[in-house]
Short mmCIF file of C-alpha atoms in Angstrom, two decimals:
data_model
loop_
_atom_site.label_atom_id
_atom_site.label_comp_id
_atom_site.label_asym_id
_atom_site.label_seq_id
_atom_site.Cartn_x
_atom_site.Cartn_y
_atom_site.Cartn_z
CA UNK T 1 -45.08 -48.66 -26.53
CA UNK T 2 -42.84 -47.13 -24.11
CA UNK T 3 -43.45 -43.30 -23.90
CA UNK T 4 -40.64 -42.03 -21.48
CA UNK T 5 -39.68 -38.71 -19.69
CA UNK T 6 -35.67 -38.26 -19.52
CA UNK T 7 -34.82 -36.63 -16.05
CA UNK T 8 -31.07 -35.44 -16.17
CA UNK T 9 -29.50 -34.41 -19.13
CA UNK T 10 -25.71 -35.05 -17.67
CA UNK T 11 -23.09 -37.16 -19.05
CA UNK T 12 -24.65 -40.36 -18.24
CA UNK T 13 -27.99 -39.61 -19.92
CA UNK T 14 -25.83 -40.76 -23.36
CA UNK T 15 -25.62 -44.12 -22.03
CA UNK T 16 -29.13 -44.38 -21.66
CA UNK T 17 -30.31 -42.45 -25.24
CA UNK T 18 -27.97 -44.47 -27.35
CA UNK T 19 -29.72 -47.56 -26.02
CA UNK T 20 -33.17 -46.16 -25.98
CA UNK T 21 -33.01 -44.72 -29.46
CA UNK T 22 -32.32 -48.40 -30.82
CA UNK T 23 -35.11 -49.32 -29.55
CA UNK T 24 -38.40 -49.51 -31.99
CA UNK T 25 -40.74 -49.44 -29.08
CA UNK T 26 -39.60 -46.50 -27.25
CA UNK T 27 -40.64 -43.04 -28.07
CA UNK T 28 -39.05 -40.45 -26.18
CA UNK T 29 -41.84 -37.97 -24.88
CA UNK T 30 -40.00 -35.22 -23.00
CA UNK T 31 -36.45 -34.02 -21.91
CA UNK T 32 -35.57 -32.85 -18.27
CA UNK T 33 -33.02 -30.64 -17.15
CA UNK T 34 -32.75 -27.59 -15.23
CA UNK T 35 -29.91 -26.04 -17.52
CA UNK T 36 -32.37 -26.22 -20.24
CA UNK T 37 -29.52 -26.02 -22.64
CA UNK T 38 -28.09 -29.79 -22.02
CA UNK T 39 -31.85 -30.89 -23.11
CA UNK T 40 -31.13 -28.75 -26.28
CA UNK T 41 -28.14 -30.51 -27.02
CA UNK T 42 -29.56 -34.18 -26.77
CA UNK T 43 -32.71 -32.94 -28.81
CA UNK T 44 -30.53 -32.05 -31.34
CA UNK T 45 -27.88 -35.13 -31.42
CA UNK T 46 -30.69 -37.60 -30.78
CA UNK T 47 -32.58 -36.13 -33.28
CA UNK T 48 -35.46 -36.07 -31.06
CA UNK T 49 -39.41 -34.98 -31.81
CA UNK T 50 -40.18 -33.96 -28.66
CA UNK T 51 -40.73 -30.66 -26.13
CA UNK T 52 -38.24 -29.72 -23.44
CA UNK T 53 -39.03 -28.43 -19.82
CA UNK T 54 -36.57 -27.21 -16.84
CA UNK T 55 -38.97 -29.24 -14.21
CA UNK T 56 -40.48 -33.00 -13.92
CA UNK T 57 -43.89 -31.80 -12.71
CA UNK T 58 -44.19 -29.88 -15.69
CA UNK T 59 -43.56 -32.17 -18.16
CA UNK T 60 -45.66 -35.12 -16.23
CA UNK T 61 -47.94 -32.39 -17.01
CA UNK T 62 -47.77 -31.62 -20.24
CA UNK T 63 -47.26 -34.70 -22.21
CA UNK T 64 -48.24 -38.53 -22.18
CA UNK T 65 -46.15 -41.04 -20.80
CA UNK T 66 -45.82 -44.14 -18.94
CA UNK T 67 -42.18 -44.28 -18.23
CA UNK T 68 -39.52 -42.40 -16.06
CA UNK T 69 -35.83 -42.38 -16.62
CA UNK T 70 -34.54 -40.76 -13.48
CA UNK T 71 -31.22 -39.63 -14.34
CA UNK T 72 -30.19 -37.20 -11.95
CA UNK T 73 -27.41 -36.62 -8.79
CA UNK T 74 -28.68 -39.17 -6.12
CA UNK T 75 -29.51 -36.19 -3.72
CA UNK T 76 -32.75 -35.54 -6.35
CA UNK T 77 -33.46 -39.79 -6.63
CA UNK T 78 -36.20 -39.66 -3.54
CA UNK T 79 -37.94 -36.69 -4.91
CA UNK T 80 -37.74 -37.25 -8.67
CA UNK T 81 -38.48 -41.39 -8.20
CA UNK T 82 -41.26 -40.90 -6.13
CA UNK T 83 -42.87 -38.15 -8.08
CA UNK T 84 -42.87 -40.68 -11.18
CA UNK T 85 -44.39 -43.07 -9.21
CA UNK T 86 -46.91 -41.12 -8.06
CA UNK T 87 -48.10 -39.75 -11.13
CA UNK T 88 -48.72 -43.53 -12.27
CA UNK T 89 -45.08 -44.01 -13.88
CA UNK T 90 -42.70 -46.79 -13.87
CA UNK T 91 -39.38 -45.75 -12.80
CA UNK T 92 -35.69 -46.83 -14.31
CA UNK T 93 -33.24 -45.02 -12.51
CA UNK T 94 -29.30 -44.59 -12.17
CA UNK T 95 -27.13 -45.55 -9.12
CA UNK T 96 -27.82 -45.45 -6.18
CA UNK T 97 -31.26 -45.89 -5.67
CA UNK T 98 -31.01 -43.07 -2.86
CA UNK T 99 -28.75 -40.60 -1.50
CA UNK T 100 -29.22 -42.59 2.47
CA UNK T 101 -31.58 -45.74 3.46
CA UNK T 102 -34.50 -43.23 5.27
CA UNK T 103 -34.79 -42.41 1.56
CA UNK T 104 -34.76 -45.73 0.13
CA UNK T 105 -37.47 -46.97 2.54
CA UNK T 106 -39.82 -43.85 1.38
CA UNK T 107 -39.45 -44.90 -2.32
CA UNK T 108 -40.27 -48.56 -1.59
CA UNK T 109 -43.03 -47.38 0.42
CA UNK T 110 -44.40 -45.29 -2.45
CA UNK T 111 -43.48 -48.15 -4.81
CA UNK T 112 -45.71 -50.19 -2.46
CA UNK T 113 -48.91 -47.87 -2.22
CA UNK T 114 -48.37 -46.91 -5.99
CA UNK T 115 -48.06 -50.46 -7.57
CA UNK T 116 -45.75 -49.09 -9.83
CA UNK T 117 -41.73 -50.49 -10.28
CA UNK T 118 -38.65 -48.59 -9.68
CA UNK T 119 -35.09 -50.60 -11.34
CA UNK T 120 -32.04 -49.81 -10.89
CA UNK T 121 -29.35 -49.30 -12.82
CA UNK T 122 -26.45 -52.25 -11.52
CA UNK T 123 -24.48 -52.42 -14.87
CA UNK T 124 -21.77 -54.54 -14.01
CA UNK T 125 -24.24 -57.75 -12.85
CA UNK T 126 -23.88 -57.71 -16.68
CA UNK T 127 -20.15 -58.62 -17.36
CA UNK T 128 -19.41 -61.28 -19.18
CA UNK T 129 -16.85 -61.98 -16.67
CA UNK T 130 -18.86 -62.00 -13.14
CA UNK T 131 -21.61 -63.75 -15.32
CA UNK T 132 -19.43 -66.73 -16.52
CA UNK T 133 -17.72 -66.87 -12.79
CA UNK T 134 -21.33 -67.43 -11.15
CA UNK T 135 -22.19 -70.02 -13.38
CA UNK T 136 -19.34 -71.75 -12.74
CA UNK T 137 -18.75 -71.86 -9.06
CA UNK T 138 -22.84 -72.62 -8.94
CA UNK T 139 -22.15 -75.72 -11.48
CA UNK T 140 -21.20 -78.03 -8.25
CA UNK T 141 -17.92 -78.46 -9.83
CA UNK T 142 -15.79 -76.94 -6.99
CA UNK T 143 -18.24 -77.60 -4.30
CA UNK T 144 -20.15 -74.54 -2.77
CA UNK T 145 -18.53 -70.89 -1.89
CA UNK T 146 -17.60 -69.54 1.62
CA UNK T 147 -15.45 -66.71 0.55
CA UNK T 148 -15.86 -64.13 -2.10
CA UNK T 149 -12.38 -62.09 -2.05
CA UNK T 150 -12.16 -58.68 -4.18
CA UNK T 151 -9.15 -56.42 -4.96
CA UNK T 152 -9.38 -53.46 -6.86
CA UNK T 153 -6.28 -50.97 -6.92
CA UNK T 154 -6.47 -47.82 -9.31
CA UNK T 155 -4.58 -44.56 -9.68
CA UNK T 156 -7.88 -43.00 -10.39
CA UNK T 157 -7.45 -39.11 -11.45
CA UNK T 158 -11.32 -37.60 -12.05
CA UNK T 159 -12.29 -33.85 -11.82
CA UNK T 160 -14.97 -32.81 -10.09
CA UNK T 161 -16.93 -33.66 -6.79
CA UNK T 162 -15.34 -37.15 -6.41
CA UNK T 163 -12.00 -35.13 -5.39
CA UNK T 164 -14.00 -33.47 -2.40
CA UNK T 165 -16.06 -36.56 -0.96
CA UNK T 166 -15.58 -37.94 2.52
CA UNK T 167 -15.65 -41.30 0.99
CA UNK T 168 -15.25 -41.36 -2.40
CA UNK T 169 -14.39 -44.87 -3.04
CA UNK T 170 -17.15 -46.66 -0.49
CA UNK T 171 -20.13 -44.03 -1.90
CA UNK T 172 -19.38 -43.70 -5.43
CA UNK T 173 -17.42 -47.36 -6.36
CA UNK T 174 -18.10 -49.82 -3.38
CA UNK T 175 -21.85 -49.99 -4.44
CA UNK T 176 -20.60 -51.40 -7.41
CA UNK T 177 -18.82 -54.54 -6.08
CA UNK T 178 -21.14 -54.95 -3.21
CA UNK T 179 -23.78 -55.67 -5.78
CA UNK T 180 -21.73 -58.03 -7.79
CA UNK T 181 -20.79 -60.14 -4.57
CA UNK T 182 -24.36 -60.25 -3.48
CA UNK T 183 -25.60 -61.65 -7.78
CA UNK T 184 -22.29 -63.88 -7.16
CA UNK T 185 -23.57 -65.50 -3.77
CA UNK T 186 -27.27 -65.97 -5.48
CA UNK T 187 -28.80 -62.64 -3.53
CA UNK T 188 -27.42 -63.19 -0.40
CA UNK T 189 -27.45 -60.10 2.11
CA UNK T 190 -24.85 -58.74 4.36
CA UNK T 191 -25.73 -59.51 8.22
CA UNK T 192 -22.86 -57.26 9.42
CA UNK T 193 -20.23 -55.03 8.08
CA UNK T 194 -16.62 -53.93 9.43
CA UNK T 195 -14.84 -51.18 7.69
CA UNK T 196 -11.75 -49.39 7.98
CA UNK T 197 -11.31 -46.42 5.45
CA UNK T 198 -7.92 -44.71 4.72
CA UNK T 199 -6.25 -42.26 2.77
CA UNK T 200 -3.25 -42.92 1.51
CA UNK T 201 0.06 -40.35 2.25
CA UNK T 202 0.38 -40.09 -1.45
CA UNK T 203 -3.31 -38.97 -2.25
CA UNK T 204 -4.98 -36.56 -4.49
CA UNK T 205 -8.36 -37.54 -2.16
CA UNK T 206 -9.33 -34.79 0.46
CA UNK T 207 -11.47 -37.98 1.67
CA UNK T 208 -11.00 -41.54 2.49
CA UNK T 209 -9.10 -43.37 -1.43
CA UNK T 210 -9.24 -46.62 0.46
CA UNK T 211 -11.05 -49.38 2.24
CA UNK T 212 -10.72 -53.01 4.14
CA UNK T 213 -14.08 -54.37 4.39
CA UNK T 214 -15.09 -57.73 5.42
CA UNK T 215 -18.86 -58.41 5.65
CA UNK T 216 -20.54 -61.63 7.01
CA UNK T 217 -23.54 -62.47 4.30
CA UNK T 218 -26.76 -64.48 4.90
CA UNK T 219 -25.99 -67.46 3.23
CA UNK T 220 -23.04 -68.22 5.76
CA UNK T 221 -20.25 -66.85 3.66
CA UNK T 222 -17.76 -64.07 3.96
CA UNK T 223 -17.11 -61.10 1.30
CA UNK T 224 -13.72 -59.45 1.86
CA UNK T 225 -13.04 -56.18 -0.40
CA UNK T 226 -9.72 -54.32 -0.56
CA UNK T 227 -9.88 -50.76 -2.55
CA UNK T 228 -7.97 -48.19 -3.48
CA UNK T 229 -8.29 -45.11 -6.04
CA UNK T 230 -5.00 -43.47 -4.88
CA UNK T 231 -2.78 -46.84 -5.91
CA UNK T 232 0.59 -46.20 -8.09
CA UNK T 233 1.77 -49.84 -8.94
CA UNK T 234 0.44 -53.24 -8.98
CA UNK T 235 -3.01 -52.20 -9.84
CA UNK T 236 -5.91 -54.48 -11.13
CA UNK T 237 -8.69 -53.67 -13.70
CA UNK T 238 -11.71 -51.22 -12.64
CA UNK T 239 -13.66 -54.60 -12.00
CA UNK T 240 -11.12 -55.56 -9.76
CA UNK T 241 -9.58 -59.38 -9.25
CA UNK T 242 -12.41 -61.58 -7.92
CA UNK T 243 -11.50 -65.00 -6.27
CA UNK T 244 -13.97 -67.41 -4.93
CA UNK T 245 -13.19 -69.94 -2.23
CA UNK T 246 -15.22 -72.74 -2.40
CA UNK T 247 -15.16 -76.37 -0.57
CA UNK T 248 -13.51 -78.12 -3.39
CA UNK T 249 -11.97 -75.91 -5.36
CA UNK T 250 -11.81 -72.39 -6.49
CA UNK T 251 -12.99 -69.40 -8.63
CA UNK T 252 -11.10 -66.81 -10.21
CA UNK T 253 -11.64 -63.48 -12.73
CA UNK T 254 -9.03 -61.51 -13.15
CA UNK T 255 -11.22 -58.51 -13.96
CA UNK T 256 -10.53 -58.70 -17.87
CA UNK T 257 -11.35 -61.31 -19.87
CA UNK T 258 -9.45 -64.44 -17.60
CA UNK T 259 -12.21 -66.70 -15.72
CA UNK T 260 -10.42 -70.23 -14.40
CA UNK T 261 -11.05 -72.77 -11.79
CA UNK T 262 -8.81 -74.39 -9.56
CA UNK T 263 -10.26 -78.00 -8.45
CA UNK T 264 -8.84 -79.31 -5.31
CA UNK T 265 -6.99 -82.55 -5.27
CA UNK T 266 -7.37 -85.66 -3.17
CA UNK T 267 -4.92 -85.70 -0.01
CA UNK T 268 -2.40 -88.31 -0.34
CA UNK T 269 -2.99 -90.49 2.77
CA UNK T 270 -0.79 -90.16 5.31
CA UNK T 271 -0.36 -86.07 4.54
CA UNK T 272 0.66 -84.25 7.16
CA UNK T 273 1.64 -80.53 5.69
CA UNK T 274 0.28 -78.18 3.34
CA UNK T 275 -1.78 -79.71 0.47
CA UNK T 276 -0.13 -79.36 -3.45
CA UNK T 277 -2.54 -76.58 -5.73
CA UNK T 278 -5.38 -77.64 -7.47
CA UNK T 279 -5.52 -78.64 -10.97
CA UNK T 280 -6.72 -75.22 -13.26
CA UNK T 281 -8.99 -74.98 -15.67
CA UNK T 282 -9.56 -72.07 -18.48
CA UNK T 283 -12.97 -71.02 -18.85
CA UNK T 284 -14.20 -69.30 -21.88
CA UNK T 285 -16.29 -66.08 -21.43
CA UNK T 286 -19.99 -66.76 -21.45
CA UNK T 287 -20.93 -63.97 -24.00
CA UNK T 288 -24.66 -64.47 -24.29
CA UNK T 289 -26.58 -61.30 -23.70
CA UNK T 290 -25.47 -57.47 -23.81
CA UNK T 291 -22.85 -56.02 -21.12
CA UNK T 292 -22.98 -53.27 -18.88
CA UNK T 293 -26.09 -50.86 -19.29
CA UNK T 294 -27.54 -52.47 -23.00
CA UNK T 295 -27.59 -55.53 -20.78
CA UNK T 296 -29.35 -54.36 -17.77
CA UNK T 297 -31.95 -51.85 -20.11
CA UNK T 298 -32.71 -54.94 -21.52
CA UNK T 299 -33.78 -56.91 -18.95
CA UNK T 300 -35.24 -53.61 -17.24
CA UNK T 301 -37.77 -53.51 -20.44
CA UNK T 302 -38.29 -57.49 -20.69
CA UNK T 303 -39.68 -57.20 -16.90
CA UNK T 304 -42.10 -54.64 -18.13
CA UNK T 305 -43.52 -56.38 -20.95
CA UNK T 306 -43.28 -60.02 -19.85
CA UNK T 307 -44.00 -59.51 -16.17
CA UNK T 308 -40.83 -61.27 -15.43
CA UNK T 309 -38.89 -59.87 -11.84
CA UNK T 310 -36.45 -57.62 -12.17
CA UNK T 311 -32.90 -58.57 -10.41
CA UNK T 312 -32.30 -55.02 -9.71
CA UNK T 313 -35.79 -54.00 -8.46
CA UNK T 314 -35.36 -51.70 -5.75
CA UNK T 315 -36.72 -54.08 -3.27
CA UNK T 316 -33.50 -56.34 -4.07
CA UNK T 317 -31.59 -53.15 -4.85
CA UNK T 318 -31.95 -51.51 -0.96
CA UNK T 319 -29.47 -54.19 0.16
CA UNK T 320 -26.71 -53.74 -1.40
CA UNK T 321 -26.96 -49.55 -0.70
CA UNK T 322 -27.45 -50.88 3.40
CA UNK T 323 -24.25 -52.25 2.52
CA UNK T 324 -22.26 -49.66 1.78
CA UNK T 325 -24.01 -46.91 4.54
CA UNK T 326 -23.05 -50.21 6.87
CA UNK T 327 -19.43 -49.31 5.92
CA UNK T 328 -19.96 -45.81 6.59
CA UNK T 329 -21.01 -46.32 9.79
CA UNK T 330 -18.18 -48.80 10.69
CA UNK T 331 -15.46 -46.39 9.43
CA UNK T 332 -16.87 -43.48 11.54
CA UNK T 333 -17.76 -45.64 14.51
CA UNK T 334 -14.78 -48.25 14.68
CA UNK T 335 -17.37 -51.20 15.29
CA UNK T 336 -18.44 -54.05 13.69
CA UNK T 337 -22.20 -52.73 12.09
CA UNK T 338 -25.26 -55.78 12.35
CA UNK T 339 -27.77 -55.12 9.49
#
C-alpha cells in the first residue's frame, strides 16, 4: 500500500488525485497547502478520509506514510523533495525537477545518501504519437537518425506569471520537447547548446515568446527546435511537428494523430541532381498504455513495486533541465554553451 502526502493543492494537483483515487492501492494520508482552504476543497471533492496541515514537516509528522507527491511552484521542489527524502519517503514530483541545476545536484545528492527515489513528472514521453514515432525510426526501416527537427508555433494567451517571465517559452515549455527529443534519440544528452531567444513585435510576452535552438546530442545527432507562443497564423499543435532525418529515410508526427515514414529511394545511376521523394508510409498510432500523466503515474508506481527503473528518475531527468538552463545561458551570453 501506497500511503501518500499531497504537497500543493493548485490546479495541477487534479491531475494527480483523479489518477490516484482510481487506484485501489493508494490511500491518501494527508493534504498540503499553505492556503489551507484549497486542501479543503480537494478533501471535499475527493471525498477524502484524511487530516489537512498548512506545512510538510507537520504532516511528515503527524501521520504515516511512505510516499511524497511534491506538487508545488518549482522554487519550493529542492526544499519540499529533499525533505521527503529525508524523512525516508519516495518522492513523485511535477516539472521541473528544480528551479536551477545547483538545486538539482543537492536533490540527487540527498537521493544518493537517502536511498530513496525522486520521478518526475515528463507527461508527454507518453503520447501515443512520440511513442509510435520512436518505434518506428528505431525499427531499422529508415536507417538510423541524425536529425530530430521540432516546430511548435502557438498564439498562446494564459493569465498569470507566464505573462511576466524572462523566458517563458524555454523555462516553462522547452523542458517539454527537450525531454521528448532526448526518449526519441534513446536517452541521448545534449553536449552543447546555441540559443537565440526573441520576442516577437506583435507580443503579449514582457519576456522572450520565441526561440532557435540547435543542440549537438551524445549520440552524434543534432536536435533543432523552433518556438513560438506569440504566433498568429500557420501554427502547429501544442506538441509541435516532429520530423526525423534518418540515413534512409524519414520520420514524421504532425503533432496530432498523423505518424508516416518516408523511405528513401535508390538513385538512378547516372543521377546527377536532386534525388525524387521517398515513398510514404501511414503509420497507425501505437495506443498501448495510458497518455500523458495516467501513463507516466503508472509506470512511476510499477518502478516502486517491481523494482523496475524509472525513465524519468531524476538521475535521467537532470539532463534534460541542463538543457534548457544551457539555452538560458546561450541567449544571455550569445555563445555556443558545452555541457
Amino acid at each position: 500500500m501506497f500511503n501518500v502526502i499531497v504537497a500543493g493543492c493548485g490546479g495541477i494537483s487534479g491531475r494527480w488525485l483523479d489518477y490516484s483515487t482510481r487506484r485501489d492501492d493508494v490511500y491518501i494520508v494527508a493534504l498540503v497547502d499553505p492556503v489551507l482552504e484549497n486542501a479543503y476543497a480537494h478533501k471535499k471533492n475527493y471525498r477524502l478520509d484524511c487530516p489537512v496541515f498548512s506545512t510538510l514537516d507537520q504532516a511528515i509528522k503527524e501521520v504515516n506514510a511512505n510516499l511524497l507527491f511534491d506538487l508545488t511552484p518549482p522554487e519550493m521542489h529542492e526544499t519540499v523533495v529533499t525533505t521527503g527524502l529525508r524523512n525516508g519517503l519516495d518522492v513523485f514530483g511535477e516539472k521541473p525537477m528544480a528551479h536551477n541545476m545547483q538545486a538539482a545536484h543537492r536533490i540527487i545528492e540527498t537521493a544518493d545518501k537517502t536511498g530513496k527515489h525522486y520521478f518526475v513528472m515528463q507527461n508527454r514521453r507518453y503520447l501515443h504519437g512520440i511513442r509510435t514515432l520512436k518505434k518506428v525510426i528505431h525499427s531499422g526501416s529508415i536507417g538510423r537518425p541524425y536529425h530530430v527537427s521540432v516546430d511548435m508555433f502557438l498564439g498562446a494567451h494564459f493569465t498569470g506569471f507566464r505573462n511576466e517571465m524572462e523566458h517563458p517559452l524555454i523555462l516553462d515549455m522547452a523542458i517539454h520537447i527537450f525531454d521528448e527529443a532526448r526518449y526519441l534519440l534513446n536517452e541521448a544528452r545534449a553536449v552543447s547548446a546555441y540559443c537565440q531567444e526573441y520576442n516577437p513585435p506583435h507580443s503579449w510576452y514582457k519576456g522572450a515568446a520565441g526561440a532557435d535552438c540547435i543542440f549537438e546530442m551524445s549520440d552524434g545527432s543534432i536536435l533543432s527546435f523552433r518556438g513560438s507562443w506569440a504566433s498568429r497564423s500557420e501554427n502547429t499543435s501544442s506538441h509541435g511537428k516532429w520530423v526525423v532525418s534518418c540515413t534512409e529515410g524519414a520520420g514524421v508526427w504532425d503533432g496530432y494523430s498523423g505518424v508516416w515514414i518516408n523511405e528513401a529511394q535508390p538513385v538512378p545511376p547516372g543521377m546527377s541532381y536532386y534525388e525524387e521523394e521517398g515513398l510514404r508510409r501511414q503509420i497507425p498510432l501505437d495506443r498501448q498504455g495510458q497518455e500523458e500523466h495516467d501513463g507516466c503515474l503508472d509506470d512511476m508506481f510499477n518502478s516502486l513495486k517491481n523494482g523496475i527503473p524509472m525513465q524519468t528518475d531524476c538521475h535521467n531527468n537532470i539532463h534534460s533541465l541542463a538543457m534548457v538552463h544551457a539555452c538560458i545561458e546561450s541567449s544571455k551570453t550569445g555563445r555556443k554553451i558545452y555541457i
